[in-house]
Short mmCIF file of N, CA, C and O and ligand atoms in Angstrom, two decimals:
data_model
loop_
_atom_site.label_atom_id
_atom_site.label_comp_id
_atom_site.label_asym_id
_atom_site.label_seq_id
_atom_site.Cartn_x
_atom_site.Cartn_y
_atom_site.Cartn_z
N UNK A 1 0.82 -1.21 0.00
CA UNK A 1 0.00 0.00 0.00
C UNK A 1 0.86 1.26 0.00
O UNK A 1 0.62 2.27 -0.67
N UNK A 2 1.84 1.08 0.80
CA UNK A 2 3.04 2.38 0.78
C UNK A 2 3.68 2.33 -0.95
O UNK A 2 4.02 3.42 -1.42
N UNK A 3 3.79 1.29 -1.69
CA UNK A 3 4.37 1.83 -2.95
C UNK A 3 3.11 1.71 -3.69
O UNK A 3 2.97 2.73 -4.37
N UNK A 4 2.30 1.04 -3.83
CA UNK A 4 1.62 1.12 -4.59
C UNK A 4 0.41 2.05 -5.46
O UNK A 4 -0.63 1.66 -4.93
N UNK A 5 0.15 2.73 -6.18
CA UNK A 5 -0.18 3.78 -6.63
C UNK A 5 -1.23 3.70 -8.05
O UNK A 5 -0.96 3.16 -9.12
N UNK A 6 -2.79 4.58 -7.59
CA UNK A 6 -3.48 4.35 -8.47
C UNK A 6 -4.26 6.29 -8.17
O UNK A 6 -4.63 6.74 -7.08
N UNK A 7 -4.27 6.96 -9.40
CA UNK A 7 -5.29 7.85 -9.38
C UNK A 7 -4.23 8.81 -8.90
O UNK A 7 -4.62 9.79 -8.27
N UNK A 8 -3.01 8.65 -9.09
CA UNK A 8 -1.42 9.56 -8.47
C UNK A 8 -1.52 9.65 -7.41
O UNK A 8 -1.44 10.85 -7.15
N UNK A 9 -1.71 8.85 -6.20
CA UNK A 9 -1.40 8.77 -4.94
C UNK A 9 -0.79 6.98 -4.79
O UNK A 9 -0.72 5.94 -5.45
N UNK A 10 -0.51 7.44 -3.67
CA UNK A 10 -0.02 5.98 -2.68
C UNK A 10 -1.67 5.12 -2.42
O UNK A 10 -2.68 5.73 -2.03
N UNK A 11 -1.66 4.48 -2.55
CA UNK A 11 -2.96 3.70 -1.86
C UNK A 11 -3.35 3.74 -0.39
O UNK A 11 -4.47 3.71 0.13
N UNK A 12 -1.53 3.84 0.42
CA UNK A 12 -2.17 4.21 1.96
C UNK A 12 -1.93 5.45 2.31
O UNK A 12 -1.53 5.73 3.44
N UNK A 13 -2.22 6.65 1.04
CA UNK A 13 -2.43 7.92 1.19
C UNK A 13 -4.02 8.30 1.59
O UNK A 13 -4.43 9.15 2.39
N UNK A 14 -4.85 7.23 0.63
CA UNK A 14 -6.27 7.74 0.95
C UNK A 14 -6.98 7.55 1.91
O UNK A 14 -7.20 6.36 2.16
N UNK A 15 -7.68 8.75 2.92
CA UNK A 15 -8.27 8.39 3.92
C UNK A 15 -9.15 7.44 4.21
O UNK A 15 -9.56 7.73 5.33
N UNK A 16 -9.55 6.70 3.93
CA UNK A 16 -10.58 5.43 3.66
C UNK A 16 -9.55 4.29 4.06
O UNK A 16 -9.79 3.48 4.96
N UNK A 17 -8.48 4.29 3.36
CA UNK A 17 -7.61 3.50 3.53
C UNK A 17 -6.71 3.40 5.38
O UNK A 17 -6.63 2.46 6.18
N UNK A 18 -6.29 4.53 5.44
CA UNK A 18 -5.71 4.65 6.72
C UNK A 18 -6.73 4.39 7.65
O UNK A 18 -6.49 3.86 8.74
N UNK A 19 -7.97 4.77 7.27
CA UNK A 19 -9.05 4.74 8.43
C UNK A 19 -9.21 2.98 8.54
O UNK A 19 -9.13 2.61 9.71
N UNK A 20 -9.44 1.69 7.39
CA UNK A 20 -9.22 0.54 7.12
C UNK A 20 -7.99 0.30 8.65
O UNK A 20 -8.10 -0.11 9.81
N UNK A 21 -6.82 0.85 7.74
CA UNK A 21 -5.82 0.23 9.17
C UNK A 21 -6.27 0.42 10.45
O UNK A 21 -6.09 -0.35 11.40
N UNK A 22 -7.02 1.73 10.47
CA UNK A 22 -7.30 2.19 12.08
C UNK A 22 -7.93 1.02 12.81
O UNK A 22 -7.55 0.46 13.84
N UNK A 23 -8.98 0.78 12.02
CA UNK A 23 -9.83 -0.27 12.45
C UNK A 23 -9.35 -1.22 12.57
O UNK A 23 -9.54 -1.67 13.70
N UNK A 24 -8.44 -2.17 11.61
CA UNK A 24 -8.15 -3.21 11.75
C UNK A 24 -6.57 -3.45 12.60
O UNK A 24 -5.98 -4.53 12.66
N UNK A 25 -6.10 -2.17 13.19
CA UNK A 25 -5.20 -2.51 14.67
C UNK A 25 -6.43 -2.29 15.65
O UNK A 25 -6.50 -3.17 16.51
N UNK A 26 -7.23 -1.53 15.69
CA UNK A 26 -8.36 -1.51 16.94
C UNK A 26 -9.05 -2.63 17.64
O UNK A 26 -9.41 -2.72 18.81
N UNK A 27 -9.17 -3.66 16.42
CA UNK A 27 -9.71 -5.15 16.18
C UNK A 27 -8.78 -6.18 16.99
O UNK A 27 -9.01 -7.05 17.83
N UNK A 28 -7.81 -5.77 16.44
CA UNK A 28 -6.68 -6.57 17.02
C UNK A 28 -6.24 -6.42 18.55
O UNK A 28 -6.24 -7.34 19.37
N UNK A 29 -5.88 -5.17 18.78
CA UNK A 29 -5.88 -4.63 20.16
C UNK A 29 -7.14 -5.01 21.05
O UNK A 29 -6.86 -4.89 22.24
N UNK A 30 -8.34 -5.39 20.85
CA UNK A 30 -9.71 -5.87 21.39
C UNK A 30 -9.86 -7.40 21.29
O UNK A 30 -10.65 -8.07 21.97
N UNK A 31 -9.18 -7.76 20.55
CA UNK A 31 -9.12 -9.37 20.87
C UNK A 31 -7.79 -9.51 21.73
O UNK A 31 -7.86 -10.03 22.84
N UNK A 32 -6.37 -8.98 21.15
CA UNK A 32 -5.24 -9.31 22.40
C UNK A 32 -5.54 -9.02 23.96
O UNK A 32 -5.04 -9.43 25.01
N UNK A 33 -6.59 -8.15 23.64
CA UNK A 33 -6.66 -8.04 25.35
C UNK A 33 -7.80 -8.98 26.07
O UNK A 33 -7.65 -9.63 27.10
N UNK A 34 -8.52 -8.93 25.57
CA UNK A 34 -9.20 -10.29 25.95
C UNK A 34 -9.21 -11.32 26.01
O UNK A 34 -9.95 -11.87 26.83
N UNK A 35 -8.25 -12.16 25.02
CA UNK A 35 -7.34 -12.95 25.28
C UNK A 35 -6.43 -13.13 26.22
O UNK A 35 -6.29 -14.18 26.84
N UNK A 36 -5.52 -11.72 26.42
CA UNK A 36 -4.87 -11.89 28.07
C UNK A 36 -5.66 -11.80 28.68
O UNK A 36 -5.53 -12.76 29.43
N UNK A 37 -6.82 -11.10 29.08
CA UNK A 37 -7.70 -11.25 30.54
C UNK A 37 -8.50 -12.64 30.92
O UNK A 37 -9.13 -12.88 31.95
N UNK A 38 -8.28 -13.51 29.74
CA UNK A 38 -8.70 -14.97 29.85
C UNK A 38 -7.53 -15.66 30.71
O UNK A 38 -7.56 -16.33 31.74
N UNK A 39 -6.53 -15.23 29.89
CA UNK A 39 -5.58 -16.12 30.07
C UNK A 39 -5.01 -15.84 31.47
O UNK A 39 -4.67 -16.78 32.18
N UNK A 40 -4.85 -14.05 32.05
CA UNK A 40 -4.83 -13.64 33.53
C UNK A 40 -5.18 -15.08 34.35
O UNK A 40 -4.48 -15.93 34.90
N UNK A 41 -7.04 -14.85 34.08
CA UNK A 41 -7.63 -15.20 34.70
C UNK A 41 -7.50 -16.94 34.93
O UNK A 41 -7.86 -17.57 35.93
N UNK A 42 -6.91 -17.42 33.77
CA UNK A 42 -6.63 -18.82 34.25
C UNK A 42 -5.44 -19.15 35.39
O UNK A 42 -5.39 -19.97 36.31
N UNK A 43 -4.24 -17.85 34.77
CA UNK A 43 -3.54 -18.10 35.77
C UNK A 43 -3.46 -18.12 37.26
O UNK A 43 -2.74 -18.80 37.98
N UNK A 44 -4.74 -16.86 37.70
CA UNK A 44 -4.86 -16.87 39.20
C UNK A 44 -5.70 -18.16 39.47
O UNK A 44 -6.14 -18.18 40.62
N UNK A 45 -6.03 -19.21 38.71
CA UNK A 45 -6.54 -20.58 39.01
C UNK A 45 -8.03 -20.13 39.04
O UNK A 45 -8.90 -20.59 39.78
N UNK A 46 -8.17 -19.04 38.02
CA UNK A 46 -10.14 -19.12 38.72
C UNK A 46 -10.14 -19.97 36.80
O UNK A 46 -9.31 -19.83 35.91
N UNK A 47 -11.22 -20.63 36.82
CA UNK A 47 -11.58 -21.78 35.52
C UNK A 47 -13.38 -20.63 35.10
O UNK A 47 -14.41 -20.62 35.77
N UNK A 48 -13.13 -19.98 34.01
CA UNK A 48 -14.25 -19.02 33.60
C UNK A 48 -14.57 -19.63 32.20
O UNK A 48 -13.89 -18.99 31.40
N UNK A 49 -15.27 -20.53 31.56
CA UNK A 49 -15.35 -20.78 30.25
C UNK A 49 -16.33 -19.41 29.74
O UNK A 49 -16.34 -19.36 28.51
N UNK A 50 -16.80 -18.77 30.11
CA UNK A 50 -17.86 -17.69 29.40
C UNK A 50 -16.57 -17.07 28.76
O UNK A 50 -16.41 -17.03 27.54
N UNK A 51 -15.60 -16.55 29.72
CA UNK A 51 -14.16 -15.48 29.24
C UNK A 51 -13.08 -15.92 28.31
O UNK A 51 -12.59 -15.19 27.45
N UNK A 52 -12.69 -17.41 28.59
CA UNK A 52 -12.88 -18.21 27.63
C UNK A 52 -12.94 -18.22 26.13
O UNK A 52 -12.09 -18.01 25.25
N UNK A 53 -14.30 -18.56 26.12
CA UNK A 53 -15.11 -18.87 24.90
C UNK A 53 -15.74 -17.45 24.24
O UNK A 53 -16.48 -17.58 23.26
N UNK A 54 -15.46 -16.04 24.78
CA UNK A 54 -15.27 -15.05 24.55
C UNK A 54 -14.42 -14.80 23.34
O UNK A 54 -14.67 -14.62 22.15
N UNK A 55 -12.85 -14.86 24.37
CA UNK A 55 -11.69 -14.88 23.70
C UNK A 55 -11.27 -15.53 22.54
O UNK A 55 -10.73 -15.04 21.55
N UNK A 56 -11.69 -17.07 22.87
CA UNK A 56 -11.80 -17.58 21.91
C UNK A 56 -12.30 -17.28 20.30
O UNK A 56 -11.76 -17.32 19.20
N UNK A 57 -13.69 -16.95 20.84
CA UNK A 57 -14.46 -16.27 19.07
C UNK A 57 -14.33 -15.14 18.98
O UNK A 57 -15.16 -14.90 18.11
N UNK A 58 -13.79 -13.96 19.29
CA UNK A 58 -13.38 -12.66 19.02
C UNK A 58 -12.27 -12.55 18.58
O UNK A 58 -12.02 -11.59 17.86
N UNK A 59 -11.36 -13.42 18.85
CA UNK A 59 -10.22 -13.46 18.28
C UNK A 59 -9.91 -14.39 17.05
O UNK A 59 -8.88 -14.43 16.37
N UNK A 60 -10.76 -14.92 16.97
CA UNK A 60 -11.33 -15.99 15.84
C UNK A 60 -11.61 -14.99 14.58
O UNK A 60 -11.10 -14.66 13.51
N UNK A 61 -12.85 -14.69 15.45
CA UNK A 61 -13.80 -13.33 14.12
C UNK A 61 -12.56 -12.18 13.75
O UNK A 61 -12.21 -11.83 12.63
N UNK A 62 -12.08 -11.79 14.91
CA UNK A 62 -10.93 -10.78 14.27
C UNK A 62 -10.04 -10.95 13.30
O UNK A 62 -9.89 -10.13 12.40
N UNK A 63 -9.27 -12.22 13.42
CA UNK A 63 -8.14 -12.70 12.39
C UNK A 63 -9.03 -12.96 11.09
O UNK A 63 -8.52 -12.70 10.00
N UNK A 64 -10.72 -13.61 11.18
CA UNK A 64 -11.02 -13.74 9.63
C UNK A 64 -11.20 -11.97 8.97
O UNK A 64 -10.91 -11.63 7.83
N UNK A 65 -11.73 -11.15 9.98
CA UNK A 65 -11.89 -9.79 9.53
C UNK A 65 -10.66 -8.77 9.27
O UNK A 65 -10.71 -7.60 8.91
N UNK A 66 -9.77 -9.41 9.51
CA UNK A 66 -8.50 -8.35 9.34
C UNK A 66 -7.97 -8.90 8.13
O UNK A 66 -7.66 -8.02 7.32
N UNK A 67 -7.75 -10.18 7.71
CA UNK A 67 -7.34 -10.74 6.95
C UNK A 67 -8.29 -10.10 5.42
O UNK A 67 -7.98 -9.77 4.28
N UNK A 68 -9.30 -10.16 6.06
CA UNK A 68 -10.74 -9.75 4.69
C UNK A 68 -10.08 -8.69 3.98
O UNK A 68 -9.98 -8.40 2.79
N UNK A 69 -9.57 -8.12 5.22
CA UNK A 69 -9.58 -6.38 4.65
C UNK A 69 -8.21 -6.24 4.10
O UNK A 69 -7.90 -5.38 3.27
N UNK A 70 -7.17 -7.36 4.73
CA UNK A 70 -5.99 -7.21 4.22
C UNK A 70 -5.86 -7.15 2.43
O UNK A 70 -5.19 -6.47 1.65
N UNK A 71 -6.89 -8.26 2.28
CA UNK A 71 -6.87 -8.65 0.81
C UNK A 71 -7.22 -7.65 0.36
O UNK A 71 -6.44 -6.99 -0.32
N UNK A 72 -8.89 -7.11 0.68
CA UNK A 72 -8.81 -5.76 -0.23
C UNK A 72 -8.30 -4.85 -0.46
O UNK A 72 -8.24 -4.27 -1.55
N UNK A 73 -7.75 -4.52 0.70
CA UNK A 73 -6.65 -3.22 0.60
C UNK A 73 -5.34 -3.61 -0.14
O UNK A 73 -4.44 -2.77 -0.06
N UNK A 74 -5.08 -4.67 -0.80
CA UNK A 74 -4.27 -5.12 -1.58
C UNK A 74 -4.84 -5.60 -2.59
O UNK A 74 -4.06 -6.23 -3.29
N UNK A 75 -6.08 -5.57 -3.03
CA UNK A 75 -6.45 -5.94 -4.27
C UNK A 75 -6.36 -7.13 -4.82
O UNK A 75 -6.69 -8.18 -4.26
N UNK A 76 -5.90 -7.02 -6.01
CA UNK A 76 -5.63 -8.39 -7.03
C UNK A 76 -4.92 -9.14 -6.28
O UNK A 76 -5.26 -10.26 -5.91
N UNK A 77 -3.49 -8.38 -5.89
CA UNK A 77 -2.85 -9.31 -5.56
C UNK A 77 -2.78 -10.09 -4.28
O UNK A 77 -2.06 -11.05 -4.02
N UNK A 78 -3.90 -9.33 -3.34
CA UNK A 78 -3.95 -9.88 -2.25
C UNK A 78 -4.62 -11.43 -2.21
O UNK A 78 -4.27 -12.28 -1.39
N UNK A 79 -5.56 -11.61 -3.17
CA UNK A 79 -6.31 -12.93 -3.55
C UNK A 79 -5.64 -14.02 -4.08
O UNK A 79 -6.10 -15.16 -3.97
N UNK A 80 -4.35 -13.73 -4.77
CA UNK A 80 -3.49 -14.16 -5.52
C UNK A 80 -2.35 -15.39 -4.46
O UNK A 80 -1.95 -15.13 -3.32
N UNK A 81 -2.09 -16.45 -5.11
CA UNK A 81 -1.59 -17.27 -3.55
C UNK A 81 -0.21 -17.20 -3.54
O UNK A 81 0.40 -18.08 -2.93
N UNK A 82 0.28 -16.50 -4.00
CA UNK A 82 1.93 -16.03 -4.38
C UNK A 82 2.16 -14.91 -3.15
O UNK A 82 3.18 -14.74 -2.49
N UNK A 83 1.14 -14.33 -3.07
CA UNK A 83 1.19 -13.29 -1.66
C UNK A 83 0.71 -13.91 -0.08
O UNK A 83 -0.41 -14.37 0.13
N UNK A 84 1.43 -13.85 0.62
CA UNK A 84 1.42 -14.28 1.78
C UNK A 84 -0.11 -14.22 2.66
O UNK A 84 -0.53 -15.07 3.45
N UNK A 85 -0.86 -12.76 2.17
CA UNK A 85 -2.05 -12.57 2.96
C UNK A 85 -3.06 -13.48 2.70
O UNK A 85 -3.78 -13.90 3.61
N UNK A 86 -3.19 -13.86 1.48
CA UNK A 86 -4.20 -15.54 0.81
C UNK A 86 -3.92 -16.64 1.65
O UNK A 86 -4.77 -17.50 1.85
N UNK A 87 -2.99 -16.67 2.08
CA UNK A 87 -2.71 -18.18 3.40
C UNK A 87 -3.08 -17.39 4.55
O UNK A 87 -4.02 -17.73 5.28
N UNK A 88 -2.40 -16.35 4.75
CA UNK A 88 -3.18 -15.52 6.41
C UNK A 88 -4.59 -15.91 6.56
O UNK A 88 -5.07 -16.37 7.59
N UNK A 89 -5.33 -15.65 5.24
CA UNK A 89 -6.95 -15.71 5.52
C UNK A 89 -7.51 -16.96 5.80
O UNK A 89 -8.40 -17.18 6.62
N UNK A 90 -6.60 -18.27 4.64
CA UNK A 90 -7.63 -19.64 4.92
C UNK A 90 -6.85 -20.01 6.05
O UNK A 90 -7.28 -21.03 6.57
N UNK A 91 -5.70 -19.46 6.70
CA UNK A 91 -5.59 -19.57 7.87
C UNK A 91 -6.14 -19.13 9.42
O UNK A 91 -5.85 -19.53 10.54
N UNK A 92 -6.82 -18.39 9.06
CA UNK A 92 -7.53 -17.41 10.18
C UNK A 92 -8.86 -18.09 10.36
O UNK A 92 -9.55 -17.99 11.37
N UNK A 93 -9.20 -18.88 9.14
CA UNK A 93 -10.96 -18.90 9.15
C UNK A 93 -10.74 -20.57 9.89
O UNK A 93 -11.69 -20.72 10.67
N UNK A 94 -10.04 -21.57 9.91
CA UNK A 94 -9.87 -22.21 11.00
C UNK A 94 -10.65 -22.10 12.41
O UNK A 94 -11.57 -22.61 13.04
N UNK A 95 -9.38 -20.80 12.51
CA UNK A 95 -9.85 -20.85 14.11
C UNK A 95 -11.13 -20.58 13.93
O UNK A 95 -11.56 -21.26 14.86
N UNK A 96 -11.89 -20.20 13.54
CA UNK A 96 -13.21 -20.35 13.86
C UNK A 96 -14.46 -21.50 13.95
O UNK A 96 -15.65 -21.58 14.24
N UNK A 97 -13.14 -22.48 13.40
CA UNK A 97 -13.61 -23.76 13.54
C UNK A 97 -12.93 -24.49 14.24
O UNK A 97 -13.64 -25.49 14.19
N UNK A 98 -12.13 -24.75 14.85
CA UNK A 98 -11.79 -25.98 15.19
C UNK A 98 -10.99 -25.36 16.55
O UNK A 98 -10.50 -24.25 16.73
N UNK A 99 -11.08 -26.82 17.62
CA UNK A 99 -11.42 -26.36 19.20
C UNK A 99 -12.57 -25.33 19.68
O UNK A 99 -12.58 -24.43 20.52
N UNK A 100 -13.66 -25.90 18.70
CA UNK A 100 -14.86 -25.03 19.51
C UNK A 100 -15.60 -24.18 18.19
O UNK A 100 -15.57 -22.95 18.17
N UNK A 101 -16.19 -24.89 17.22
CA UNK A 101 -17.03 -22.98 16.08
C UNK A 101 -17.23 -22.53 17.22
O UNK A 101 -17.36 -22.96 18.37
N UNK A 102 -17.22 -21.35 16.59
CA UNK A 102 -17.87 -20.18 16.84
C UNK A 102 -19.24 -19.95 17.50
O UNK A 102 -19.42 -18.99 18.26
N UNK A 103 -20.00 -20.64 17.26
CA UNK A 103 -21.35 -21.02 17.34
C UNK A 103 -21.32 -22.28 18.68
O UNK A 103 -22.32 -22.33 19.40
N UNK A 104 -20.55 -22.94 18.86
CA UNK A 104 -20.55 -23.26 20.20
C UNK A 104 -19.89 -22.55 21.03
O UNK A 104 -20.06 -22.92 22.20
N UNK A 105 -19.01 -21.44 20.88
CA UNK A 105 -18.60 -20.50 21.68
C UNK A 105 -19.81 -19.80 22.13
O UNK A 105 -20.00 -19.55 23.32
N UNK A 106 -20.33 -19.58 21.52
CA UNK A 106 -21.77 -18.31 21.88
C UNK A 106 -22.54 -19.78 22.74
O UNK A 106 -22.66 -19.67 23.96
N UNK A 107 -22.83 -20.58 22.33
CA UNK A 107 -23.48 -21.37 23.21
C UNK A 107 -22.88 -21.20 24.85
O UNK A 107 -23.68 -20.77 25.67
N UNK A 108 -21.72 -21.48 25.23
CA UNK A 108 -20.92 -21.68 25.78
C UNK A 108 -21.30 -19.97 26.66
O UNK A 108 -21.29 -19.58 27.83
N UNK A 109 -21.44 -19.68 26.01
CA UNK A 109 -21.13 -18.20 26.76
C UNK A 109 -22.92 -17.82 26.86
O UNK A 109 -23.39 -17.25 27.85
N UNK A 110 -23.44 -18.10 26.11
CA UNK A 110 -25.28 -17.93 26.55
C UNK A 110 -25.79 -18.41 27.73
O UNK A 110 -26.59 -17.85 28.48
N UNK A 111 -25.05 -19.95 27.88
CA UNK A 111 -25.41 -20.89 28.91
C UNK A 111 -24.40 -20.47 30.21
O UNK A 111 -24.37 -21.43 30.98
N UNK A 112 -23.69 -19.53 30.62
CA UNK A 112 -23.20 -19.10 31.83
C UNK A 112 -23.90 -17.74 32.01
O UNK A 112 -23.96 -17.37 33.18
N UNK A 113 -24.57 -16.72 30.88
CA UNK A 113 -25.80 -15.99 31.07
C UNK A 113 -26.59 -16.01 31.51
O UNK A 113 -26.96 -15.14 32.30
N UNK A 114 -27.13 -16.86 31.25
CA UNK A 114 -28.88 -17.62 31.28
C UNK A 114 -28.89 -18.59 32.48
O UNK A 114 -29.77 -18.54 33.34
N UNK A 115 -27.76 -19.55 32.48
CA UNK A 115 -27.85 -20.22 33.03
C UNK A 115 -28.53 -21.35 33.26
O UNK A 115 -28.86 -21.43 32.08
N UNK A 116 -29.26 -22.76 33.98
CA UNK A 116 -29.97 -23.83 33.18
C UNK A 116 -31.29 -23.55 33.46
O UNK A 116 -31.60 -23.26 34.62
N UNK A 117 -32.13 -23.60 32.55
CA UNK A 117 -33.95 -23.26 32.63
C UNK A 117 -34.56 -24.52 32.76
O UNK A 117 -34.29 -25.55 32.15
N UNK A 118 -35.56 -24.29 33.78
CA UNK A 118 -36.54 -25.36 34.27
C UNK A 118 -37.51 -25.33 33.55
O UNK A 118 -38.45 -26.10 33.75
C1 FAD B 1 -7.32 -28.27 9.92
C2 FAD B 1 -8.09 -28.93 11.05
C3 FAD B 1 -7.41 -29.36 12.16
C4 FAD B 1 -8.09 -30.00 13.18
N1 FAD B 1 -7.37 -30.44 14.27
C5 FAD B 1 -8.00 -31.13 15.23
C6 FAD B 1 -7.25 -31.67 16.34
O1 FAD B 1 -6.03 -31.52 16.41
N2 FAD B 1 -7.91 -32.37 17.28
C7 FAD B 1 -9.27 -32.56 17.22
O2 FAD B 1 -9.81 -33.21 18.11
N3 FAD B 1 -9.98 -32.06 16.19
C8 FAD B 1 -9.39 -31.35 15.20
N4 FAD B 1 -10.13 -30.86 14.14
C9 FAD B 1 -11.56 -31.07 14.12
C10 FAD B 1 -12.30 -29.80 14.56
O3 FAD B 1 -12.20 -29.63 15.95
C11 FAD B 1 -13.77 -29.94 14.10
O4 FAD B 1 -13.78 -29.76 12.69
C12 FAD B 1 -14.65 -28.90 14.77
O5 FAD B 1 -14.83 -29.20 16.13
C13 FAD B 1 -16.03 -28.82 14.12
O6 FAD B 1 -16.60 -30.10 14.07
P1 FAD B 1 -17.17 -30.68 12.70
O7 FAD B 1 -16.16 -30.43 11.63
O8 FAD B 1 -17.59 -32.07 12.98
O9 FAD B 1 -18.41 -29.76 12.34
P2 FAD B 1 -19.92 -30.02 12.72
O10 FAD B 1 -20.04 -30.40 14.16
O11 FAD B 1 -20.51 -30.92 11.71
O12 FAD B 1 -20.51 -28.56 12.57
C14 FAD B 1 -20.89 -27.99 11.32
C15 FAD B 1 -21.56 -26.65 11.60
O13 FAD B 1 -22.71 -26.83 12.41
C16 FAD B 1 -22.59 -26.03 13.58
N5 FAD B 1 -23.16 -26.72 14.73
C17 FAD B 1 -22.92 -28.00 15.15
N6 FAD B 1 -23.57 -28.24 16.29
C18 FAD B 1 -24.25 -27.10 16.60
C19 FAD B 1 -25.09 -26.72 17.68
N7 FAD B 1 -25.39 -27.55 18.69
N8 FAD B 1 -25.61 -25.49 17.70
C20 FAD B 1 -25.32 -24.61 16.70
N9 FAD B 1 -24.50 -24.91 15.66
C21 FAD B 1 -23.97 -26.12 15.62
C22 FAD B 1 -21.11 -25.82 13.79
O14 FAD B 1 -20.87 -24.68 14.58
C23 FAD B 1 -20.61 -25.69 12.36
O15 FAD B 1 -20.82 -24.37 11.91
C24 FAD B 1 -9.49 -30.21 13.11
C25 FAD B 1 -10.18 -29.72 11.98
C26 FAD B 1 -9.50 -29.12 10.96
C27 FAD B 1 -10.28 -28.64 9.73
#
């Protein structure tokens, strides 16, 4: 994005673009930390699957959503499997499967909400 150039600018000249990065370190910074406050929390020996299974799918959803955007903000060649970010992505969308979808994470975390109904 720093060399690349369409319309006589840099690509990570245009505000749309920088605002893209903003978001997608913001994303990142909101799953690393919730991830450590899981992981804190295992260490003082308290066992929380809601915080957990939090961490788990936010940081899941983040890596497939940063990756999304990586590609577009790189275009052609980001889709292209010669560029590194095309493995980032079918790598990211994993975690959202395996040790837990996504969808049993939210279970997981509904059922320490709710708790069990009679
Ligand atoms: C690359 C890779 C590596 C893996 N490594 C390991 C490993 O090392 N060890 C290991 O044990 N397993 C491993 N797995 C298996 C992985 O844990 C499972 O694929 C994962 O748990 C999902 O199970 P499934 O594929 O049977 O999907 P399914 O259970 O068939 O689920 C399909 C879809 O239905 C949804 N679904 C299922 N049940 C419910 C429900 N009750 N409510 C709502 N939605 C539901 C799921 O969320 C998912 O979206 C690996 C898988 C892959 C692809």
């Amino acid at each position: 994005m720093k060399d690349r150039e369409q319309f006589g600018r840099k690509i990570a000249q245009f505000q749309i673009t920088q605002h893209k990065l903003a978001d997608m370190a913001t994303k990142i910074e909101q799953a690393r930390l919730l991830t450590y406050k899981a992981a804190w929390n295992f260490d003082q020996g308290r066992l929380d699957p809601k915080l957990t299974s939090m961490a788990k799918m936010v940081a899941g959803r983040t890596a497939v959503e940063v990756c999304d955007e990586a590609i577009q903000l790189l275009g052609g060649y980001g889709y292209m499997a010669e560029y590194d970010v095309e493995r980032f992505a079918r790598d990211a969308k994993i975690c959202e499967i395996y040790e837990g979808t996504k969808e049993i994470q939210k279970n997981t975390i509904a059922s320490a909400l709710v708790g069990k109904l009679k």
